[in-house]
Coordinates of C-alpha atoms in Angstrom, one line a residue:
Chain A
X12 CA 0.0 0.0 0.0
X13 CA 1.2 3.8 -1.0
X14 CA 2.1 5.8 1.8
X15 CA -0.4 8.8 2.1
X16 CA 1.7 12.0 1.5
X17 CA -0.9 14.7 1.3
X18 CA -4.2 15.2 3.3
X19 CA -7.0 14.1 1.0
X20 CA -8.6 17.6 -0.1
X21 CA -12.5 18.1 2.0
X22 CA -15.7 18.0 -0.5
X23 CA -15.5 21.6 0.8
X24 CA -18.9 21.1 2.8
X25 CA -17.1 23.3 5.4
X26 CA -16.9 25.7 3.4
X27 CA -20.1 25.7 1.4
X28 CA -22.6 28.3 1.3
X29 CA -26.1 27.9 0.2
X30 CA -26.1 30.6 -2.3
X31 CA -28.8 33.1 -3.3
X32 CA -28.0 33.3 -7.2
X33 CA -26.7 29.8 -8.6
X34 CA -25.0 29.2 -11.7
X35 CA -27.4 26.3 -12.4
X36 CA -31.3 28.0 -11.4
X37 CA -34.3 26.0 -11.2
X38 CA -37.0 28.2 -10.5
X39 CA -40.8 26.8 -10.0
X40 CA -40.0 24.1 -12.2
X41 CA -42.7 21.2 -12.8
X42 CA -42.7 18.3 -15.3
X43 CA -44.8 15.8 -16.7
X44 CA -44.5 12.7 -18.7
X45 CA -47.8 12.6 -20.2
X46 CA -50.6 13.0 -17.4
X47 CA -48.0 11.7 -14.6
X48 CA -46.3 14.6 -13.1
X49 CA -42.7 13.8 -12.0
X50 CA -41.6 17.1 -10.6
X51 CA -43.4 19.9 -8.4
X52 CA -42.4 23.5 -8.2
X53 CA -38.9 22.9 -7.5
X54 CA -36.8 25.9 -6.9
X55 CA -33.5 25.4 -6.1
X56 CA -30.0 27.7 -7.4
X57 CA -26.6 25.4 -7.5
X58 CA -23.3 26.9 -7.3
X59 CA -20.7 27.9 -9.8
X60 CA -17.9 24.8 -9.7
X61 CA -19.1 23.2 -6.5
X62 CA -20.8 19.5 -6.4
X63 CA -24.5 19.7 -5.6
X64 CA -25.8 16.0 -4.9
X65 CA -29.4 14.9 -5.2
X66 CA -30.4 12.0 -3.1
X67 CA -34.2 11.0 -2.4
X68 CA -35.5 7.2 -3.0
X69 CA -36.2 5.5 -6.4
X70 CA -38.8 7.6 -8.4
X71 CA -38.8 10.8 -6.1
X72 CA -37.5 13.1 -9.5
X73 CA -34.0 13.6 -9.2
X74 CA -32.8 11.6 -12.2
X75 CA -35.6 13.7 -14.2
X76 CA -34.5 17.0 -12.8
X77 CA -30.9 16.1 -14.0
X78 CA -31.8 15.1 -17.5
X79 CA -34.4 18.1 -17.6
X80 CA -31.1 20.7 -16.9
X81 CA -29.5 19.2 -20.3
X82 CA -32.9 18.9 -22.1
X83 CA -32.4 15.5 -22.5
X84 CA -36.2 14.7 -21.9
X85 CA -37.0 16.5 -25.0
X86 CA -37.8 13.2 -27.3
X87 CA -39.8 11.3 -24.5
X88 CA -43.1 11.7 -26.0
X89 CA -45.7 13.6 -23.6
X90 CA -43.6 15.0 -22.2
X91 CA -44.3 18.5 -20.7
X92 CA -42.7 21.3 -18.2
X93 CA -43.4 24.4 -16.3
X94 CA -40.8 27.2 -14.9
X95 CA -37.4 27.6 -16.3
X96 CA -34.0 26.0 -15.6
X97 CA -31.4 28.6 -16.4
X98 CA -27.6 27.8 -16.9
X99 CA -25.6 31.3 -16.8
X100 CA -27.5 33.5 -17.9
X101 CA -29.4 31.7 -20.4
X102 CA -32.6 29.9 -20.2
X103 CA -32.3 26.8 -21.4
X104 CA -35.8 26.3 -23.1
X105 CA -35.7 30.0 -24.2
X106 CA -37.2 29.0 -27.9
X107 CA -34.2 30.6 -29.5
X108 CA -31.6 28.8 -27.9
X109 CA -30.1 26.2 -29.8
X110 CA -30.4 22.9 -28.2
X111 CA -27.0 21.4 -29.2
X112 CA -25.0 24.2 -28.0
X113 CA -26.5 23.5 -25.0
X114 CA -25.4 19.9 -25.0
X115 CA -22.2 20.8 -25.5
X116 CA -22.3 23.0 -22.5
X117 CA -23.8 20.4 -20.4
X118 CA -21.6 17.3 -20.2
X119 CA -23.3 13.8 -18.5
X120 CA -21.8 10.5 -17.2
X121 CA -24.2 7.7 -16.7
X122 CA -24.9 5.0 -14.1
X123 CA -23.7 2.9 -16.6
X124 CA -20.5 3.2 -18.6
X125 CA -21.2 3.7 -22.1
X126 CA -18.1 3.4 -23.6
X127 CA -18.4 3.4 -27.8
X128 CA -16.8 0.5 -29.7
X129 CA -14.1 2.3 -31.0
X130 CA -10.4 3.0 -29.7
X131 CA -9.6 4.8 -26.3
X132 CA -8.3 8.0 -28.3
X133 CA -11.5 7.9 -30.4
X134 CA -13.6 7.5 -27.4
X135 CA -12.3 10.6 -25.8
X136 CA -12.2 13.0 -28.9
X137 CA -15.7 11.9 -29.9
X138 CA -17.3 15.3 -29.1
X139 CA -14.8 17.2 -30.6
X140 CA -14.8 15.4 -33.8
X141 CA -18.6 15.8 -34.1
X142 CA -18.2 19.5 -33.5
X143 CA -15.8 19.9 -36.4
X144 CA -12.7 19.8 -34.9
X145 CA -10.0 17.2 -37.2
X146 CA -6.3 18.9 -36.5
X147 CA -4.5 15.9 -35.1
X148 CA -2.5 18.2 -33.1
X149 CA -5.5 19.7 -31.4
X150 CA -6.8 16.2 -30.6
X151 CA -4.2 14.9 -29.3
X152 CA -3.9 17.4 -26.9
X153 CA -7.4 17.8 -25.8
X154 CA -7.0 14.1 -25.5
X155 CA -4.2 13.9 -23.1
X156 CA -6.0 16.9 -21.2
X157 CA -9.2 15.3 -21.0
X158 CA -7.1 11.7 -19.9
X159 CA -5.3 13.2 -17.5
X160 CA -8.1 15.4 -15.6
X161 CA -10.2 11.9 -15.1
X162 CA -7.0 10.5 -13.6
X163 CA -6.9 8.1 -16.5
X164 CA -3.8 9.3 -18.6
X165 CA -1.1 7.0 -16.4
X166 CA -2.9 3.9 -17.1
X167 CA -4.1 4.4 -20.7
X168 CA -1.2 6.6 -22.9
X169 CA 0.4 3.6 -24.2
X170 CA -2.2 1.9 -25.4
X171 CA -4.8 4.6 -26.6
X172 CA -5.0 3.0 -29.9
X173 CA -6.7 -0.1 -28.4
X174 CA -10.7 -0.6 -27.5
X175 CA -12.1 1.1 -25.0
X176 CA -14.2 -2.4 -24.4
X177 CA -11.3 -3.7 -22.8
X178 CA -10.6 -1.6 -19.8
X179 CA -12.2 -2.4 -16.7
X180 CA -15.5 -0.9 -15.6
X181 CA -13.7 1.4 -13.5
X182 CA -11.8 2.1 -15.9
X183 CA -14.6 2.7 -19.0
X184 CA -16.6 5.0 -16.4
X185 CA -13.5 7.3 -16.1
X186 CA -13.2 7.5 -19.6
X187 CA -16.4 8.4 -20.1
X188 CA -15.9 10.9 -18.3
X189 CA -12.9 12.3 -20.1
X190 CA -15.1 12.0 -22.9
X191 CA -17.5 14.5 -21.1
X192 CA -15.3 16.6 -20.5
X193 CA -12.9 16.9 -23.9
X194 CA -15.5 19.0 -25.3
X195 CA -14.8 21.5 -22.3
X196 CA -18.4 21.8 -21.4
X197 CA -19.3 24.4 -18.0
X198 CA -21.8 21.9 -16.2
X199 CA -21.0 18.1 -15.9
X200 CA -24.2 16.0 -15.0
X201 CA -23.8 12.3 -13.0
X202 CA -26.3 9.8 -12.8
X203 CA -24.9 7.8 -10.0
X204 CA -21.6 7.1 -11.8
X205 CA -20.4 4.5 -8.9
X206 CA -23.1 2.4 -8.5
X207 CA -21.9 -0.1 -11.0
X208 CA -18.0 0.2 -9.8
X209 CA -16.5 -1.5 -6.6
X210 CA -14.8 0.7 -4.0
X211 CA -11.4 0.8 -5.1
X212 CA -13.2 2.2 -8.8
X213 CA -15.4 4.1 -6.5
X214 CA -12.6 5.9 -4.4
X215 CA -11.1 6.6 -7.9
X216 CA -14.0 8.7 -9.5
X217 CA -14.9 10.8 -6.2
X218 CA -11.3 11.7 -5.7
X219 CA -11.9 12.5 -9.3
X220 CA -15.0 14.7 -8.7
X221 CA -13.1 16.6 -5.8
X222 CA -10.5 17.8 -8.8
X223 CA -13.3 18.5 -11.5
X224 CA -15.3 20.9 -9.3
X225 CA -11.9 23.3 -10.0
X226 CA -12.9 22.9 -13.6
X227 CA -16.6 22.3 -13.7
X228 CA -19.8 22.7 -11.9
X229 CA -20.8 19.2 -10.9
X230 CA -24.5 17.7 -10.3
X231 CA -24.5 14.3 -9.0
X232 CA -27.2 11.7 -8.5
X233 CA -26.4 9.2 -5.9
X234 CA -28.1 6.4 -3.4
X235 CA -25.0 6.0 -1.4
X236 CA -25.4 8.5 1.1
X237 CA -21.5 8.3 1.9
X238 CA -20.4 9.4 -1.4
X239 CA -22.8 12.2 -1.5
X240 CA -21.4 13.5 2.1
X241 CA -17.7 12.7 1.1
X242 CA -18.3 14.3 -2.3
X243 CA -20.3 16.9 -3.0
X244 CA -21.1 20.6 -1.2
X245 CA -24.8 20.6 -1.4
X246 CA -27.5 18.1 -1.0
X247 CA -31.0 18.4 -2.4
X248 CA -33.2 16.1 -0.9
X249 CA -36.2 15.1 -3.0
X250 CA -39.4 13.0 -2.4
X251 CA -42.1 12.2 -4.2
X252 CA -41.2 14.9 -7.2
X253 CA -40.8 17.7 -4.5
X254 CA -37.2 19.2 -2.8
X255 CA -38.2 18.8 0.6
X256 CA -35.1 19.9 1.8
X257 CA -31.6 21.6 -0.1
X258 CA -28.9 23.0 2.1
X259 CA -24.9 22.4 2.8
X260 CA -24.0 18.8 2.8
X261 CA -22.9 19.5 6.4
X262 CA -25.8 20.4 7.8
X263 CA -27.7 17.8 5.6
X264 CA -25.5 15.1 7.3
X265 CA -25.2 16.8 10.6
X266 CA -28.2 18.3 12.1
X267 CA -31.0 18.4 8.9
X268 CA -34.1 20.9 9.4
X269 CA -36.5 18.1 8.6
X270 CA -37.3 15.2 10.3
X271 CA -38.4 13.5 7.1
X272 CA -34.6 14.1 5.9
X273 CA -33.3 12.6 8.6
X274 CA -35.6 9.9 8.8
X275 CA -34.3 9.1 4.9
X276 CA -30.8 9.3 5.1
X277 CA -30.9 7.1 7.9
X278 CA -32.5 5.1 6.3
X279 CA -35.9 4.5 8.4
X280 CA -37.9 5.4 5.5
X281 CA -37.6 5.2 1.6
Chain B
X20 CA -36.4 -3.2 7.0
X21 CA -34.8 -5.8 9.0
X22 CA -31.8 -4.0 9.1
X23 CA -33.2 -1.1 10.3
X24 CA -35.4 -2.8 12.9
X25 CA -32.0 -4.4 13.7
X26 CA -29.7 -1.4 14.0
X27 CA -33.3 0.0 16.7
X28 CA -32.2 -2.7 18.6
X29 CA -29.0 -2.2 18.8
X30 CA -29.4 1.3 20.0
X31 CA -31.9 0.5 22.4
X32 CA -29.4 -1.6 24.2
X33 CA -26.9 0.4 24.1
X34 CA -29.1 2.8 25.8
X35 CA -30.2 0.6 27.9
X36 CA -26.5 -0.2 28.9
X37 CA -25.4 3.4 29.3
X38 CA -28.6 3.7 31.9
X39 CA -28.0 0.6 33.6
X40 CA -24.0 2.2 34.1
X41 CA -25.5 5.4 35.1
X42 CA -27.7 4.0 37.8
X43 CA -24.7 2.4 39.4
X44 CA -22.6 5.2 39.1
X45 CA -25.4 7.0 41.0
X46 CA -25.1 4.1 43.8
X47 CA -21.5 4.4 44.0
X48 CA -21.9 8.2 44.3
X49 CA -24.7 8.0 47.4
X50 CA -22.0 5.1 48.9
X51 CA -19.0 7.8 48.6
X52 CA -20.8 10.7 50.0
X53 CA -22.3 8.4 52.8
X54 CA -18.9 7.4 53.4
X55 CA -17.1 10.8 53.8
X56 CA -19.9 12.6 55.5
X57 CA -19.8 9.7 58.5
X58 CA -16.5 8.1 57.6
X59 CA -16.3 4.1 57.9
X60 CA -13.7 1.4 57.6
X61 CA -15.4 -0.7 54.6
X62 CA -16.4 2.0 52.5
X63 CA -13.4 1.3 50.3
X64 CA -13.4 -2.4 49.8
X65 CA -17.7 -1.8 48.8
X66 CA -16.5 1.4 46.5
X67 CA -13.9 -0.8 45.0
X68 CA -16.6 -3.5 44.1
X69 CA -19.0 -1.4 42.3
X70 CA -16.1 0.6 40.7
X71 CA -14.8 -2.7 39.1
X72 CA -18.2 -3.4 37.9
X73 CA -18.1 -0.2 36.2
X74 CA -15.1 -0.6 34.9
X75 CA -16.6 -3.6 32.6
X76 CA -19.4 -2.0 31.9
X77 CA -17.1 0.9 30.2
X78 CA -15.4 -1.6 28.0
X79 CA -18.4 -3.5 26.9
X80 CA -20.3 -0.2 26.1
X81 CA -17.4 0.5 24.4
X82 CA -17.2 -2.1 22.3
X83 CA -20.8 -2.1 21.2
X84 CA -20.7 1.1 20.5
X85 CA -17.6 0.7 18.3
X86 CA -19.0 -2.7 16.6
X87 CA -22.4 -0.4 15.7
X88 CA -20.3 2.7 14.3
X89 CA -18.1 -0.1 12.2
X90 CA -20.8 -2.5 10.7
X91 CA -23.6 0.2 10.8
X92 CA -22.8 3.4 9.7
X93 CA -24.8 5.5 11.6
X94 CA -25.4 8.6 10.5
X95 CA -27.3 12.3 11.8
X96 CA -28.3 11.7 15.5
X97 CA -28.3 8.1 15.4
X98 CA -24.3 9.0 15.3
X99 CA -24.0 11.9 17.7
X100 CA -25.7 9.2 20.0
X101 CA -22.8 6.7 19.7
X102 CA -20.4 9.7 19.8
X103 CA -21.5 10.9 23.2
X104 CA -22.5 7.2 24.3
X105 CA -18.8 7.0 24.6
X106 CA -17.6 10.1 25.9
X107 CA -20.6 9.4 28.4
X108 CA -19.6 5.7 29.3
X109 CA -15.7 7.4 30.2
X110 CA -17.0 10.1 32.1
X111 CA -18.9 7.6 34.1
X112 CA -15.9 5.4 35.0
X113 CA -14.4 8.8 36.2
X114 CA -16.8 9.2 38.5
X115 CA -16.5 5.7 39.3
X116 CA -12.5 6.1 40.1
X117 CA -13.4 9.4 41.9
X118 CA -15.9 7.7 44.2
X119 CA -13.7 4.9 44.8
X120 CA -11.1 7.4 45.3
X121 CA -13.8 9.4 48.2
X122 CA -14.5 6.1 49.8
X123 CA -10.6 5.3 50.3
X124 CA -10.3 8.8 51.6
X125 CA -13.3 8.2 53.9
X126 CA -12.0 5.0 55.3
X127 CA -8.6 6.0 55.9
X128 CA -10.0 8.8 58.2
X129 CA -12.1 6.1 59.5
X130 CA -9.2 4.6 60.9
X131 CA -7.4 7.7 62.0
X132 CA -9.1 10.3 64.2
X133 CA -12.4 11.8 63.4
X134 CA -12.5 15.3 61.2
X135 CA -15.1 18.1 61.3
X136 CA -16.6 18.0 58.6
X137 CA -17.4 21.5 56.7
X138 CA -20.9 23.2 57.5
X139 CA -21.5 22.8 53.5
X140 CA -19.7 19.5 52.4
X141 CA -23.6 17.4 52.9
X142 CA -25.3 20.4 50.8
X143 CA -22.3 20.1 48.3
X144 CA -22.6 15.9 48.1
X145 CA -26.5 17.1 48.0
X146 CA -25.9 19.1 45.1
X147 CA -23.3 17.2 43.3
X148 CA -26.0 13.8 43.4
X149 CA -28.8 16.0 42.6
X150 CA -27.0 17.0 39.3
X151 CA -25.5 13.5 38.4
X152 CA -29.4 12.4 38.4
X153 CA -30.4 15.2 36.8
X154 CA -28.0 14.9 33.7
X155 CA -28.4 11.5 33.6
X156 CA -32.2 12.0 33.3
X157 CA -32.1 14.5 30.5
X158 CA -29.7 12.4 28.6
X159 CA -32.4 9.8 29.3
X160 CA -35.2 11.6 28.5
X161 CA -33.9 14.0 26.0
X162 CA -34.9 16.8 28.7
X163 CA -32.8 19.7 27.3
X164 CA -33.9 22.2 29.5
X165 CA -33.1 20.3 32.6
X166 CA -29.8 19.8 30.8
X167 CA -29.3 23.1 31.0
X168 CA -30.4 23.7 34.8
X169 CA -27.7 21.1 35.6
X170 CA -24.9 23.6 33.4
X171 CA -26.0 26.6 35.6
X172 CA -25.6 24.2 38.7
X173 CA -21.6 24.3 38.2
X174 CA -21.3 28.2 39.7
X175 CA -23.5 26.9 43.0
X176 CA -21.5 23.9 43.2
X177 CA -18.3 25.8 42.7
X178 CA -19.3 28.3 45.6
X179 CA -19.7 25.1 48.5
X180 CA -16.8 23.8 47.3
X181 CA -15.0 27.3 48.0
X182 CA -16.7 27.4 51.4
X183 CA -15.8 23.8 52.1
X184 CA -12.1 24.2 51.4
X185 CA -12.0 27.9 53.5
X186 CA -13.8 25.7 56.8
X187 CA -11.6 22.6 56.2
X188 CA -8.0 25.3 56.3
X189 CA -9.3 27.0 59.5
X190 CA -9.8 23.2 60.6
X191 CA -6.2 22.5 59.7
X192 CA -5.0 25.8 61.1
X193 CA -6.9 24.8 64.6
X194 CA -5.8 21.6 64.8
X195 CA -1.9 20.8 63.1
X196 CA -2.0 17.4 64.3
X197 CA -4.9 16.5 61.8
X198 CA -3.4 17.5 58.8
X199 CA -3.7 14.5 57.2
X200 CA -6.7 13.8 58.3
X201 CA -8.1 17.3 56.4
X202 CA -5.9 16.7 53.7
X203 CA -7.9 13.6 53.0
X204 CA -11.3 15.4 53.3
X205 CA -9.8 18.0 51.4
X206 CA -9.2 15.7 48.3
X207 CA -12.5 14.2 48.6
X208 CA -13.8 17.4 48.6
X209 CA -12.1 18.0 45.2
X210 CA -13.4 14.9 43.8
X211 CA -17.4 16.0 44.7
X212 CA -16.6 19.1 43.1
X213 CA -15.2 17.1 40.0
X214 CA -17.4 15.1 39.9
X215 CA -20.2 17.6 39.4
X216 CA -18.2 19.4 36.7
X217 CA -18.4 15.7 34.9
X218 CA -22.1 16.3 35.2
X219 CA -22.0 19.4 33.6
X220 CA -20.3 17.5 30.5
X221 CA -22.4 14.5 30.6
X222 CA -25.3 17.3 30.0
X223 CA -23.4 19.3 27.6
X224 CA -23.4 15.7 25.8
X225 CA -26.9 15.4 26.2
X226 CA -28.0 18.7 24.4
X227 CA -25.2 18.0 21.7
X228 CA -27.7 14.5 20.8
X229 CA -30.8 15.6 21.2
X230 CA -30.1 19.1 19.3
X231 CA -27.3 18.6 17.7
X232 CA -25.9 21.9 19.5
X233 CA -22.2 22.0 20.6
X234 CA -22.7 23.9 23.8
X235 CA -19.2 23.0 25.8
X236 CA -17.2 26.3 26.0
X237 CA -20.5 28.2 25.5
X238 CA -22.4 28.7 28.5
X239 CA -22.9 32.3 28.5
X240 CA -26.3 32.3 27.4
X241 CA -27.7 29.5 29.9
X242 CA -27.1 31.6 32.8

C-alpha cells in the first residue's frame, strides 16, 4: 500500500454556502411525462464549480431534474414542463436557444459506462470530432488533457489506440468521463456514476470529482449516502417529485431541518 | 427493513447499557458521599466492588458502541448518539475512580481520628447527586432544559466547594495534628466538586444528541 503524502482535499462542505444566485437555477419548475407529473415546483440555485448532490428514493425526481437541466427529456413523447431552468445567464428552453449548444455546455456520465466500440483516443475525442474539430494536433492534446483530468492518462497513454471495451469498468466510467469533458463543457451532469463500480473504482471517481469541481460545476445523482457527504457541497433532498429539503451537505448530514430528511438518510424510510 | 429494525435494537441496548451504568454510578456516588460525610472502615473495599463493575461496563459499552459505528454506519443523530455514548460511558468510569477514590479517603480517616466535617460538604454531596441524576435523566429523557439547569448548577457547586475548602483550612489551622486527616477530606472534597463538573459535560453531551448543539465552552447564554 502507497504511503499517504498529502491530506486528502474536503468536498469543501465546510466551506459551502447555500447561495442566493446559482450558476445552475431552477425556479418553480414542474414536469410531466404525459398526465404523470414527476416534478413539483422545484426551486433550487446550484453553485458555480461546487458538487450539488441529489439524493431522495427510487422515483422521487431527481434523475428527471438532471436530465431536464440538459434537455435530454425533449424526445420522450408527452412529455411536458413548467418554470425555467437557467444555466448562466441563459434559459435553457428559451425558444431561441439552440439545443445542441447546450449539449455541449452540459456534459453527462451515466450509471452505466457507455463506452463506444471504438479505440480509447476515439472515445475521448468523440465530441470534438462531431463539432468539427480534425487537427491531429488539437486532438491529441485535448485528449491527453481530457485523460489526464479523469485521472486516467497514467494507465491508458500507451495503449490509446486499443478498444475502450477492454478496460475495466472502472476504468470505461472514467473515460467516459474524459469524454464528457474533452469538449470543455461548464456543467458536468452524473447519474450515479459509482453504483456499477467497486470501491477501489469508487474511491477513484470521487477523488476525481473533488479535482473537476476546480474545472466544472458538478451535479451528481447518488443512493449512497457516503459518497454524496464525502463528495459533494450541497445536497438536495427530493421526495415524491418535491425538494423537501436543499442546504450544505454539512448540515444535511449533521443536524438536517427536517425530520423526514433525517428519517431518509438514515434510512428509516424510503 | 430488517436492518433497520435491527440497527433499533441495537441502540436500544446500548441505551439501555449506558442507563444501567449510570444507575450504578449514582449508587456508587450515594456510597462515597455516605462514606465521607460519616467516615467508615469498609467504604473502600464496597466502593472498589462497584467501581470494578463499572469498569466492565465501560469496556463492553465501548465495544458495542464501536461494533455499531463499524458495521452500521450511523449517520445524523443516530451517530451523535454513539459519539456521546462514549464520551458518556468514560466520564462515568471517572466518576467511578473518583468515588472509589472518596470512599478510600473516607476509610482511611475512619481509621485515623475523626474530622469536622465543613458546615457545606452534605449540601455540596446534595448538590453534586442531585445534578449527576439530573443529567443522567435529560440524557435519558432528552430533557434539554433540565440539561441546562444542571450547566448553571456548576457556579452553585463551585461556591460550596470554596466554602468547604475555607472551613476545612481553618480546621487544619486549629488543629496541626490533623493535617492528614483534612488533607484527605480536602481531596475528597475535590473529587465532589469534580465530579459535578463531569455532570456538567455529561449534560453538555446530552443537548449535543438531542439538538445537535455544541454547547461546551459556551455557557454564556444558559445563565
Amino acid at each position: 500500500m502507497s504511503a499517504i503524502t498529502s491530506l486528502p482535499q474536503t468536498a469543501g462542505s465546510v466551506e459551502a454556502m447555500k447561495p442566493e444566485k446559482g450558476y445552475i437555477s431552477v425556479k418553480d419548475f414542474d414536469f410531466w411525462y404525459g398526465t404523470h407529473q414527476t416534478l413539483f415546483k422545484v426551486n433550487m440555485e446550484m453553485p458555480e464549480k461546487q458538487v450539488t448532490a441529489f439524493i431522495g428514493p427510487s422515483g422521487c425526481g431527481k434523475s428527471t431534474l438532471l436530465r431536464n437541466i440538459k434537455r435530454m427529456n425533449d424526445l420522450v413523447d408527452g412529455q411536458h414542463h413548467q418554470g425555467d431552468i437557467t444555466i448562466g445567464n441563459d434559459t435553457i428552453y428559451h425558444p431561441h436557444l439552440e439545443v445542441t449548444s447546450l449539449r455541449k455546455r452540459v456534459g453527462m456520465v451515466f450509471q452505466k459506462s457507455n463506452p463506444f466500440p471504438k479505440s480509447i483516443y476515439e472515445n475521448v475525442v468523440y465530441g470534438l470530432r462531431v463539432a468539427g474539430v480534425n487537427d491531429r494536433a488539437t486532438l491529441d492534446a485535448a485528449c491527453e488533457h481530457a485523460l489526464r483530468s479523469s485521472a486516467l492518462w497514467e494507465e491508458v497513454k500507451d495503449r490509446l489506440s486499443a478498444s475502450a471495451l477492454g478496460l475495466s469498468g472502472g476504468q470505461q466510467q472514467r473515460l467516459c468521463i474524459a469524454r464528457a469533458i474533452a469538449v470543455k463543457p461548464e456543467v458536468l451532469l452524473m447519474d450515479e456514476p459509482c453504483s456499477a463500480l467497486d470501491p477501489i473504482a469508487t474511491g477513484k471517481i470521487e477523488e476525481l470529482i473533488l479535482e473537476l469541481k476546480k474545472e466544472f460545476t458538478v451535479v451528481i445523482v447518488t443512493h449512497n449516502m457516503q459518497q454524496a457527504a464525502r463528495v459533494s457541497d450541497l445536497t438536495a433532498f427530493f421526495y415524491l417529485g418535491k425538494l423537501i429539503e436543499f442546504d450544505t451537505t454539512l448540515k444535511i448530514f449533521t443536524n438536517p431541518s427536517l425530520k423526514q430528511t433525517e428519517d431518509y438518510i438514515t434510512g428509516r424510510f424510503g | 427493513m430488517n436492518n433497520i429494525r435491527h440497527f433499533e435494537i441495537e441502540i436500544a441496548e446500548l441505551k439501555r447499557s449506558l442507563v444501567g451504568m449510570g444507575n450504578l454510578v449514582e449508587q456508587s456516588l450515594s456510597a462515597a458521599v455516605d462514606a465521607i460525610l460519616i467516615p467508615r472502615v469498609d467504604a473502600r473495599e464496597e466502593a472498589r466492588v462497584l467501581e470494578e463493575r463499572l469498569d466492565s461496563m465501560d469496556t463492553a459499552i465501548e465495544e458495542r458502541a464501536h461494533r455499531i459505528m463499524a458495521l452500521q454506519h450511523p449517520m445524523i443523530s443516530d451517530l451523535r448518539l454513539l459519539i456521546s455514548a462514549l464520551h458518556i460511558c468514560s466520564d462515568l468510569e471517572q466518576i467511578g475512580d473518583l468515588c472509589e477514590s472518596i470512599a478510600k479517603r473516607a476509610t482511611w480517616i475512619a481509621k485515623h481520628s475523626p474530622v469536622e466535617n465543613p458546615k457545606h460538604l452534605e449540601e455540596l454531596a446534595r448538590l453534586v447527586k442531585e445534578m449527576i441524576h439530573g443529567c443522567l435523566e435529560a440524557f435519558v429523557s432528552s430533557n434539554t432544559e433540565l440539561a441546562k439547569t444542571v450547566i448553571t448548577q456548576e457556579d452553585h457547586s463551585d461556591d460550596l466547594t470554596k466554602l468547604c475548602y475555607e472551613s476545612i483550612q481553618a480546621s487544619m489551622a486549629r488543629t496541626p495534628e490533623k493535617i492528614r486527616e483534612y488533607t484527605h477530606l480536602l481531596r475528597a472534597v475535590a473529587h465532589l466538586e469534580h465530579i459535578g463538573d463531569i455532570a456538567v459535560a455529561i449534560a453538555e453531551e446530552s443537548v449535543y444528541v438531542h439538538k445537535g448543539q455544541m454547547i461546551r465552552h459556551h455557557h454564556e447564554d444558559l445563565r
